[in-house]
């Protein structure tokens, strides 16, 4: 026996086998002061949830039970829906007075309804709105309250595991062990949940829902696998003998092929993106727009800044696409918007960080429409120039994010959208700015418009490796997402936002996890 000892350090293990990119949200519904449509008794209300499927078409998601004779119902049936941060999910709630057994609601009295997005609900966790009739008139004094919860257990088991005296499986060296975790399905079959890397130190975390596990130690040698099993992990023994089935059959004196010892095991909260958002985290949206000369004269139809007869261009399309998603997560809807690479009045000096509203002390625009209005206003007043420098605007957002990082909990996160037409000029400075920003609560989205070569942007994205500064300092985490607009030119208008925003939830969680920061209002541990 080799006497080999391997140790796995406590920490976090993510589900790399079957990642779940969709969150399940549970909506609780209650109403007050509903209209009374029944003669001689009160209404028998029911609430139905519809979701937009585009082109002013709606599909039913779920409906609550009917509550008899009640103008202030609190429905016990919860409504469930899949949540996607990167999408604008338009919802419609309708309350009906049910007087028959038909599932068709067209013959029932409409007591009122309202429309919103799922993002608006989860960002507030609880909203109350007045009910409206189909003609847009108030439904009396009727109101509806919607409360959101994520349907998951946010607890996890964190273990520190030690393996000693494992069998030597490699001819010229020690074994290269790793761990596999399985959970047992209802049909008795075992499903692989996670496989660790072959490391001396491995981080381990198991979702609390995995009540019954089989752990397997496997060594890799010449593409042959050797497995050693131990069972009943849920009983939590502190020490396990690793039994190799074949050796046990051949040798009566066989004792074990090593020992597994669980040195520490504890239950910890593992917060999700929705835990932070529902817990009070505000997502602050900032826009940086490229006004360099390579865009072309805005008065020319060939310019990327040219406004078509319907008043749009690629810049405005990108702003609308991303902004309409992110705006649901910012309470005041005040978004800083900047330009770079232009000569700015009154002295027409080149600026790489000028507010679109020309108000440095208050560079905020009211909502996404406010950004669009400011863009249209500033376009004829500036002179497109150069060069294409990103670092000033990144540093601007980083300074604000650094202030927010001093707060004791996860109160704020920042998303910077940069829209550009060409090759970046200050690449080295931008690399350093991104590395610095990776230690702050911020993400950077870069949308490339036009036909330019965007290889430098793909390099900044870091998907093919960890981005490093010029001095070799690695980014603490990946915070940049780049996409060329032309890939989505003929795609549905929602596709761009879905692509660039898909990574933001994980980026937000990774930052607060790195800082060990809980939500402002953490969920109940038994949720």
Coordinates of C-alpha atoms in Angstrom, one line a residue:
X1 CA 0.0 0.0 0.0
X2 CA 1.2 3.4 -0.9
X3 CA 0.3 5.1 2.4
X4 CA -1.0 8.0 0.2
X5 CA -3.0 10.7 2.0
X6 CA -5.3 13.1 0.2
X7 CA -7.3 15.9 1.8
X8 CA -10.3 17.8 0.4
X9 CA -10.8 21.3 1.9
X10 CA -14.2 22.6 2.9
X11 CA -15.8 25.1 0.6
X12 CA -18.2 25.3 -2.3
X13 CA -19.0 22.7 -4.9
X14 CA -21.3 23.8 -7.8
X15 CA -23.5 21.4 -9.8
X16 CA -21.5 20.9 -12.9
X17 CA -23.4 17.9 -14.1
X18 CA -26.9 19.3 -14.4
X19 CA -26.8 23.1 -14.0
X20 CA -30.2 24.7 -13.4
X21 CA -30.4 28.0 -15.2
X22 CA -34.0 28.7 -14.5
X23 CA -35.4 29.8 -11.1
X24 CA -38.8 28.7 -10.0
X25 CA -40.9 31.5 -8.5
X26 CA -44.0 31.0 -6.4
X27 CA -46.6 33.8 -6.4
X28 CA -49.1 34.3 -3.5
X29 CA -52.2 36.3 -4.3
X30 CA -54.6 38.2 -2.2
X31 CA -57.2 40.9 -3.0
X32 CA -59.2 43.5 -1.1
X33 CA -62.4 45.4 -1.7
X34 CA -63.5 43.4 -4.7
X35 CA -66.5 44.5 -6.7
X36 CA -69.7 42.6 -5.6
X37 CA -71.3 41.2 -8.7
X38 CA -73.7 38.7 -7.0
X39 CA -77.2 39.7 -5.9
X40 CA -78.0 38.7 -2.4
X41 CA -74.4 37.4 -1.7
X42 CA -70.8 38.3 -2.2
X43 CA -68.7 37.4 -5.2
X44 CA -66.9 34.0 -5.5
X45 CA -63.5 35.2 -6.8
X46 CA -60.7 33.3 -8.6
X47 CA -57.4 34.7 -9.9
X48 CA -55.9 33.6 -13.2
X49 CA -52.3 34.3 -14.3
X50 CA -51.5 34.9 -18.0
X51 CA -48.1 35.4 -19.6
X52 CA -47.4 37.2 -22.9
X53 CA -46.2 35.2 -25.8
X54 CA -45.8 38.2 -28.1
X55 CA -47.9 40.0 -30.7
X56 CA -50.5 40.9 -28.0
X57 CA -51.2 37.2 -27.4
X58 CA -51.4 35.7 -23.9
X59 CA -51.3 32.1 -22.6
X60 CA -52.7 30.9 -19.2
X61 CA -50.0 29.8 -16.7
X62 CA -52.1 28.8 -13.7
X63 CA -55.1 29.9 -11.7
X64 CA -56.0 29.9 -8.0
X65 CA -59.0 28.2 -6.4
X66 CA -62.3 29.8 -6.1
X67 CA -63.1 31.5 -2.7
X68 CA -66.8 31.6 -2.0
X69 CA -68.6 34.7 -0.8
X70 CA -65.5 36.8 -0.2
X71 CA -64.6 40.4 -1.2
X72 CA -61.1 40.1 0.5
X73 CA -59.8 36.7 -0.6
X74 CA -56.4 35.3 0.3
X75 CA -55.9 32.5 -2.1
X76 CA -54.3 29.4 -0.8
X77 CA -53.3 28.0 -4.2
X78 CA -49.9 29.4 -5.2
X79 CA -49.1 30.3 -8.8
X80 CA -45.8 29.0 -10.2
X81 CA -43.7 30.4 -13.0
X82 CA -40.2 30.0 -14.4
X83 CA -38.1 33.2 -13.9
X84 CA -35.5 34.4 -16.4
X85 CA -33.5 37.5 -15.4
X86 CA -32.5 38.2 -19.0
X87 CA -36.1 38.4 -20.3
X88 CA -38.9 40.9 -20.0
X89 CA -41.7 38.5 -18.8
X90 CA -45.0 40.4 -19.2
X91 CA -47.7 39.1 -16.9
X92 CA -51.4 39.7 -16.6
X93 CA -53.5 39.0 -13.5
X94 CA -57.3 38.7 -13.8
X95 CA -59.8 38.3 -11.0
X96 CA -63.2 36.7 -11.9
X97 CA -66.5 36.0 -10.1
X98 CA -67.1 32.3 -10.7
X99 CA -70.8 31.2 -10.8
X100 CA -70.6 28.0 -12.8
X101 CA -68.4 24.9 -13.2
X102 CA -67.1 25.8 -16.6
X103 CA -63.3 26.3 -16.9
X104 CA -64.0 29.0 -19.6
X105 CA -63.8 32.4 -18.0
X106 CA -65.6 34.2 -20.8
X107 CA -69.0 33.7 -19.2
X108 CA -67.8 34.9 -15.7
X109 CA -67.9 38.4 -14.4
X110 CA -64.6 40.2 -14.6
X111 CA -63.7 41.9 -11.2
X112 CA -60.5 43.5 -12.4
X113 CA -56.9 42.9 -13.3
X114 CA -53.5 44.5 -13.8
X115 CA -50.4 44.0 -15.9
X116 CA -46.7 44.1 -14.9
X117 CA -43.5 42.2 -15.4
X118 CA -42.1 39.4 -13.4
X119 CA -39.0 41.4 -12.8
X120 CA -41.1 44.2 -11.2
X121 CA -42.6 41.6 -8.8
X122 CA -39.3 39.9 -7.7
X123 CA -37.4 43.1 -7.4
X124 CA -39.9 44.3 -4.8
X125 CA -40.9 40.8 -3.6
X126 CA -44.3 42.2 -2.7
X127 CA -46.4 44.6 -4.7
X128 CA -50.0 46.0 -4.3
X129 CA -51.8 47.5 -7.3
X130 CA -55.3 48.8 -8.0
X131 CA -57.4 46.6 -10.1
X132 CA -58.7 47.9 -13.4
X133 CA -61.6 46.9 -15.6
X134 CA -61.1 46.0 -19.2
X135 CA -61.9 49.6 -20.3
X136 CA -59.1 50.8 -18.1
X137 CA -61.5 52.2 -15.5
X138 CA -60.9 51.6 -11.8
X139 CA -62.5 48.4 -10.4
X140 CA -64.0 50.3 -7.5
X141 CA -61.5 50.3 -4.6
X142 CA -60.3 46.9 -5.4
X143 CA -56.6 46.0 -5.0
X144 CA -54.5 43.0 -5.6
X145 CA -51.3 42.0 -3.7
X146 CA -48.7 39.7 -5.3
X147 CA -45.9 38.2 -3.1
X148 CA -43.0 36.3 -4.7
X149 CA -40.9 33.6 -3.2
X150 CA -38.2 31.4 -4.8
X151 CA -39.2 27.7 -4.5
X152 CA -35.9 26.2 -3.2
X153 CA -34.1 25.4 -0.1
X154 CA -31.3 27.9 0.3
X155 CA -29.3 25.7 2.7
X156 CA -26.4 23.5 1.8
X157 CA -24.2 21.0 3.5
X158 CA -20.5 22.0 3.5
X159 CA -18.0 19.3 4.3
X160 CA -14.3 18.9 5.0
X161 CA -13.3 15.5 3.8
X162 CA -10.0 13.6 4.3
X163 CA -8.8 10.4 2.6
X164 CA -5.9 8.4 4.0
X165 CA -3.9 5.4 2.8
X166 CA -5.7 5.0 -0.5
X167 CA -4.6 2.1 -2.8
X168 CA -1.9 2.9 -5.2
X169 CA -3.5 2.6 -8.6
X170 CA -0.8 4.2 -10.8
X171 CA 2.3 2.2 -11.7
X172 CA 4.8 4.9 -11.2
X173 CA 3.2 7.2 -8.7
X174 CA 0.4 7.9 -6.3
X175 CA -3.3 7.7 -7.2
X176 CA -5.1 10.7 -8.6
X177 CA -8.4 10.4 -6.7
X178 CA -11.5 12.5 -7.1
X179 CA -15.0 12.3 -5.7
X180 CA -18.3 11.7 -7.3
X181 CA -21.6 12.5 -5.6
X182 CA -24.9 10.7 -6.5
X183 CA -28.5 11.1 -5.4
X184 CA -31.0 8.4 -5.5
X185 CA -34.1 9.0 -7.7
X186 CA -37.6 7.7 -6.9
X187 CA -37.1 4.7 -9.1
X188 CA -34.0 3.7 -7.1
X189 CA -31.5 4.7 -9.8
X190 CA -28.5 6.8 -8.9
X191 CA -28.0 10.1 -10.7
X192 CA -24.6 11.8 -10.8
X193 CA -24.8 15.2 -9.1
X194 CA -21.2 16.4 -9.1
X195 CA -17.7 15.2 -9.9
X196 CA -14.7 17.0 -8.4
X197 CA -11.5 17.8 -10.1
X198 CA -8.4 15.7 -9.4
X199 CA -6.9 18.0 -6.8
X200 CA -5.3 17.7 -3.4
X201 CA -7.6 20.4 -2.2
X202 CA -11.2 20.3 -3.5
X203 CA -14.1 22.4 -2.4
X204 CA -17.3 20.6 -1.5
X205 CA -20.9 21.7 -1.2
X206 CA -24.0 19.6 -1.5
X207 CA -27.6 21.0 -1.9
X208 CA -29.6 20.2 1.2
X209 CA -32.3 18.5 -0.9
X210 CA -29.9 15.6 -1.6
X211 CA -30.9 13.5 1.4
X212 CA -29.5 10.1 0.4
X213 CA -26.1 9.9 -1.3
X214 CA -23.6 7.4 -2.5
X215 CA -20.0 8.7 -2.6
X216 CA -17.4 7.0 -4.9
X217 CA -13.7 7.4 -4.9
X218 CA -12.3 6.8 -8.4
X219 CA -8.7 6.8 -9.5
X220 CA -7.8 7.5 -13.2
X221 CA -5.0 5.5 -14.8
X222 CA -4.6 4.8 -18.6
X223 CA -8.3 5.5 -19.1
X224 CA -9.4 2.8 -16.7
X225 CA -11.6 3.6 -13.7
X226 CA -11.5 1.9 -10.3
X227 CA -14.4 2.5 -8.0
X228 CA -14.6 2.2 -4.2
X229 CA -18.0 2.6 -2.6
X230 CA -19.5 3.5 0.8
X231 CA -23.2 4.0 1.5
X232 CA -25.7 5.6 3.8
X233 CA -24.0 9.0 3.8
X234 CA -27.1 10.6 5.2
X235 CA -26.5 8.8 8.5
X236 CA -23.2 10.9 8.7
X237 CA -20.6 8.6 10.1
X238 CA -17.4 10.4 10.9
X239 CA -15.2 7.6 9.4
X240 CA -15.7 5.2 6.5
X241 CA -13.7 2.2 5.3
X242 CA -13.2 2.3 1.5
X243 CA -14.1 -1.1 0.3
X244 CA -13.0 -2.4 -3.2
X245 CA -15.5 -5.1 -4.1
X246 CA -13.1 -7.2 -6.2
X247 CA -10.4 -7.2 -3.6
X248 CA -12.9 -8.1 -0.9
X249 CA -13.9 -11.1 -2.8
X250 CA -10.4 -12.3 -3.4
X251 CA -8.8 -11.8 0.0
X252 CA -10.3 -13.0 3.2
X253 CA -7.8 -10.9 5.1
X254 CA -8.8 -7.8 3.2
X255 CA -9.6 -4.9 5.4
X256 CA -10.0 -1.8 3.3
X257 CA -8.4 0.3 0.5
X258 CA -8.1 3.4 2.5
X259 CA -10.2 5.4 4.9
X260 CA -12.5 8.4 4.4
X261 CA -13.0 10.7 7.3
X262 CA -15.4 13.6 7.4
X263 CA -13.6 16.2 9.5
X264 CA -16.3 18.8 9.5
X265 CA -19.9 19.0 8.3
X266 CA -22.2 22.0 8.7
X267 CA -25.3 23.6 7.3
X268 CA -24.8 26.9 5.6
X269 CA -27.0 29.3 3.6
X270 CA -26.2 29.5 -0.1
X271 CA -27.9 32.6 -1.5
X272 CA -29.2 32.8 -5.0
X273 CA -29.6 35.7 -7.4
X274 CA -33.3 36.0 -6.4
X275 CA -32.4 35.9 -2.7
X276 CA -30.3 39.1 -3.2
X277 CA -32.8 40.8 -5.5
X278 CA -35.9 40.0 -3.3
X279 CA -33.7 40.8 -0.3
X280 CA -33.3 44.4 -1.4
X281 CA -30.4 44.6 -3.8
X282 CA -30.7 47.4 -6.3
X283 CA -29.2 46.9 -9.8
X284 CA -27.9 50.2 -11.0
X285 CA -27.7 50.7 -14.8
X286 CA -25.2 53.0 -16.6
X287 CA -24.7 53.5 -20.3
X288 CA -21.6 54.6 -22.2
X289 CA -22.0 55.5 -25.9
X290 CA -19.2 55.7 -28.5
X291 CA -19.2 59.0 -30.3
X292 CA -15.9 58.6 -32.2
X293 CA -15.5 59.7 -35.8
X294 CA -15.4 56.2 -37.1
X295 CA -19.2 56.0 -36.6
X296 CA -19.6 58.4 -39.6
X297 CA -21.4 61.8 -39.8
X298 CA -24.8 61.3 -38.0
X299 CA -26.5 63.3 -40.9
X300 CA -25.4 60.6 -43.4
X301 CA -27.6 57.5 -43.8
X302 CA -24.3 55.4 -43.8
X303 CA -23.5 56.6 -40.2
X304 CA -24.1 54.2 -37.3
X305 CA -25.5 57.2 -35.5
X306 CA -27.9 58.1 -38.3
X307 CA -31.5 58.1 -37.1
X308 CA -33.8 56.2 -39.5
X309 CA -37.2 57.6 -40.4
X310 CA -38.7 55.6 -37.6
X311 CA -36.2 57.2 -35.2
X312 CA -33.9 54.3 -34.3
X313 CA -30.4 52.9 -35.0
X314 CA -28.3 50.1 -33.6
X315 CA -27.2 52.2 -30.6
X316 CA -30.8 52.9 -29.6
X317 CA -31.8 49.3 -30.2
X318 CA -29.1 48.1 -27.9
X319 CA -30.1 50.7 -25.2
X320 CA -33.8 49.6 -25.4
X321 CA -33.1 45.9 -25.5
X322 CA -30.8 45.9 -22.4
X323 CA -32.4 48.8 -20.5
X324 CA -36.0 47.5 -20.5
X325 CA -34.8 44.4 -18.7
X326 CA -32.5 46.0 -16.1
X327 CA -34.8 48.9 -15.3
X328 CA -37.2 46.7 -13.3
X329 CA -34.5 46.2 -10.7
X330 CA -33.8 49.9 -9.9
X331 CA -36.4 51.6 -7.8
X332 CA -35.8 55.2 -8.8
X333 CA -35.3 54.5 -12.5
X334 CA -32.5 57.2 -12.6
X335 CA -29.8 56.0 -15.0
X336 CA -26.5 57.8 -15.6
X337 CA -25.7 58.0 -19.3
X338 CA -22.3 59.1 -20.7
X339 CA -20.6 59.6 -24.1
X340 CA -17.0 59.2 -25.0
X341 CA -14.7 60.1 -27.9
X342 CA -16.5 63.4 -28.9
X343 CA -15.6 67.1 -28.9
X344 CA -18.1 68.6 -26.4
X345 CA -19.4 72.2 -26.3
X346 CA -18.8 74.9 -25.4
X347 CA -15.0 74.7 -26.0
X348 CA -15.3 71.5 -28.0
X349 CA -12.5 69.7 -26.2
X350 CA -12.4 65.9 -26.5
X351 CA -14.1 64.1 -23.6
X352 CA -14.2 60.4 -22.8
X353 CA -16.7 60.8 -19.9
X354 CA -19.3 63.4 -20.6
X355 CA -22.9 63.2 -19.4
X356 CA -25.5 63.1 -22.2
X357 CA -27.5 65.7 -20.4
X358 CA -24.4 68.0 -20.0
X359 CA -24.9 68.0 -16.2
X360 CA -21.8 66.5 -14.5
X361 CA -23.3 66.9 -11.1
X362 CA -26.5 65.0 -12.0
X363 CA -25.9 62.8 -15.1
X364 CA -29.1 60.9 -14.6
X365 CA -31.8 60.1 -17.1
X366 CA -35.4 59.2 -16.1
X367 CA -35.8 55.6 -17.3
X368 CA -34.7 54.1 -20.5
X369 CA -36.8 56.6 -22.5
X370 CA -34.9 59.4 -20.7
X371 CA -31.6 57.9 -22.0
X372 CA -33.1 57.8 -25.6
X373 CA -34.2 61.4 -25.3
X374 CA -30.8 62.6 -24.0
X375 CA -29.1 60.7 -26.9
X376 CA -31.2 62.3 -29.5
X377 CA -30.7 65.7 -27.9
X378 CA -26.9 65.5 -27.7
X379 CA -26.3 64.1 -31.1
X380 CA -26.5 67.4 -33.1
X381 CA -24.6 69.3 -30.4
X382 CA -21.3 67.4 -30.4
X383 CA -18.6 66.7 -32.9
X384 CA -17.6 63.0 -33.4
X385 CA -13.8 62.6 -32.9
X386 CA -11.7 60.1 -31.0
X387 CA -9.9 58.0 -29.8
X388 CA -11.9 55.0 -28.5
X389 CA -11.1 54.9 -24.8
X390 CA -13.1 52.7 -22.4
X391 CA -11.2 53.1 -19.2
X392 CA -12.6 56.5 -18.1
X393 CA -16.2 55.4 -18.0
X394 CA -15.3 52.0 -16.5
X395 CA -13.4 53.8 -13.8
X396 CA -16.3 56.2 -13.2
X397 CA -18.7 53.3 -12.4
X398 CA -15.9 51.6 -10.4
X399 CA -15.6 54.6 -8.1
X400 CA -19.3 54.5 -7.3
X401 CA -19.2 50.7 -6.9
X402 CA -16.2 51.0 -4.6
X403 CA -18.3 53.2 -2.3
X404 CA -21.2 50.7 -2.4
X405 CA -18.7 47.9 -1.6
X406 CA -18.1 49.5 1.9
X407 CA -21.7 48.7 2.9
X408 CA -22.0 45.7 5.2
X409 CA -24.5 43.8 3.1
X410 CA -25.5 43.2 -0.5
X411 CA -27.4 46.5 -1.2
X412 CA -26.2 47.5 -4.6
X413 CA -24.8 46.1 -7.8
X414 CA -23.8 48.0 -11.0
X415 CA -24.2 47.0 -14.7
X416 CA -22.4 49.1 -17.2
X417 CA -23.5 48.9 -20.9
X418 CA -20.9 50.2 -23.4
X419 CA -21.9 50.4 -27.0
X420 CA -19.1 50.9 -29.5
X421 CA -18.3 50.7 -33.2
X422 CA -14.6 49.8 -33.3
X423 CA -11.3 48.8 -31.9
X424 CA -10.5 50.0 -28.4
X425 CA -7.5 52.4 -28.2
X426 CA -6.6 52.2 -24.5
X427 CA -6.5 48.4 -24.3
X428 CA -3.9 48.2 -21.5
X429 CA -5.6 50.8 -19.3
X430 CA -9.0 49.1 -19.9
X431 CA -7.5 45.7 -18.9
X432 CA -6.4 47.2 -15.6
X433 CA -9.7 48.8 -15.1
X434 CA -11.6 45.6 -15.6
X435 CA -9.2 43.7 -13.3
X436 CA -9.8 46.3 -10.7
X437 CA -13.6 46.2 -11.3
X438 CA -13.6 42.4 -10.9
X439 CA -13.1 43.0 -7.1
X440 CA -16.1 45.4 -7.0
X441 CA -19.9 44.9 -7.3
X442 CA -20.1 45.5 -11.1
X443 CA -20.5 43.8 -14.5
X444 CA -19.7 45.2 -17.9
X445 CA -21.6 44.5 -21.1
X446 CA -20.1 45.5 -24.4
X447 CA -22.2 45.6 -27.5
X448 CA -20.3 46.1 -30.8
X449 CA -22.2 47.8 -33.6
X450 CA -21.3 48.0 -37.3
X451 CA -18.8 45.8 -39.2
X452 CA -15.6 46.5 -37.3
X453 CA -13.1 43.8 -36.1
X454 CA -13.9 43.2 -32.5
X455 CA -11.1 40.7 -31.5
X456 CA -10.0 43.0 -28.7
X457 CA -13.5 42.9 -27.2
X458 CA -13.6 39.1 -27.3
X459 CA -10.2 39.2 -25.5
X460 CA -11.7 41.4 -22.8
X461 CA -14.7 39.0 -22.4
X462 CA -12.4 36.4 -20.8
X463 CA -14.5 33.4 -21.8
X464 CA -11.4 31.6 -23.2
X465 CA -9.2 32.2 -20.1
X466 CA -8.8 34.5 -17.1
X467 CA -8.2 38.1 -18.2
X468 CA -5.0 39.6 -16.8
X469 CA -3.7 43.1 -16.5
X470 CA -0.6 44.3 -18.2
X471 CA 1.3 43.5 -15.0
X472 CA -0.1 39.9 -14.9
X473 CA -2.7 40.5 -12.2
X474 CA -5.6 38.1 -12.9
X475 CA -9.3 39.2 -12.7
X476 CA -10.9 38.0 -9.5
X477 CA -13.9 36.9 -11.5
X478 CA -15.3 37.2 -15.0
X479 CA -17.3 40.5 -15.3
X480 CA -17.3 41.2 -19.0
X481 CA -19.8 40.0 -21.7
X482 CA -19.3 41.0 -25.3
X483 CA -21.6 40.5 -28.2
X484 CA -21.6 41.9 -31.8
X485 CA -25.0 43.5 -32.7
X486 CA -24.9 42.1 -36.2
X487 CA -25.4 38.6 -34.8
X488 CA -28.9 39.7 -33.7
X489 CA -29.8 42.0 -36.6
X490 CA -32.5 39.6 -37.9
X491 CA -33.2 37.9 -34.6
X492 CA -36.2 38.7 -32.3
X493 CA -35.7 42.0 -30.5
X494 CA -35.4 40.2 -27.2
X495 CA -32.5 38.0 -28.3
X496 CA -29.8 40.6 -27.7
X497 CA -30.7 41.2 -24.1
X498 CA -31.0 37.5 -23.4
X499 CA -27.5 37.0 -24.7
X500 CA -25.7 39.8 -22.9
X501 CA -27.6 39.6 -19.6
X502 CA -27.6 35.8 -19.2
X503 CA -24.3 35.9 -17.1
X504 CA -25.3 38.8 -14.9
X505 CA -27.1 36.7 -12.2
X506 CA -24.1 34.4 -11.7
X507 CA -21.7 37.4 -11.7
X508 CA -23.7 39.2 -9.0
X509 CA -23.8 36.0 -6.8
X510 CA -20.1 35.3 -7.4
X511 CA -19.2 38.8 -6.1
X512 CA -21.3 38.7 -2.9
X513 CA -20.2 35.1 -2.3
X514 CA -16.6 36.2 -2.7
X515 CA -17.2 38.9 -0.1
X516 CA -19.3 36.6 2.1
X517 CA -22.1 39.2 2.0
X518 CA -25.7 38.2 2.9
X519 CA -28.8 39.9 1.4
X520 CA -30.1 43.0 3.1
X521 CA -33.1 41.0 4.1
X522 CA -32.1 37.3 4.0
X523 CA -34.7 34.7 3.4
X524 CA -35.9 32.5 6.1
X525 CA -33.5 29.6 6.6
X526 CA -36.4 27.1 6.4
X527 CA -37.8 28.6 3.2

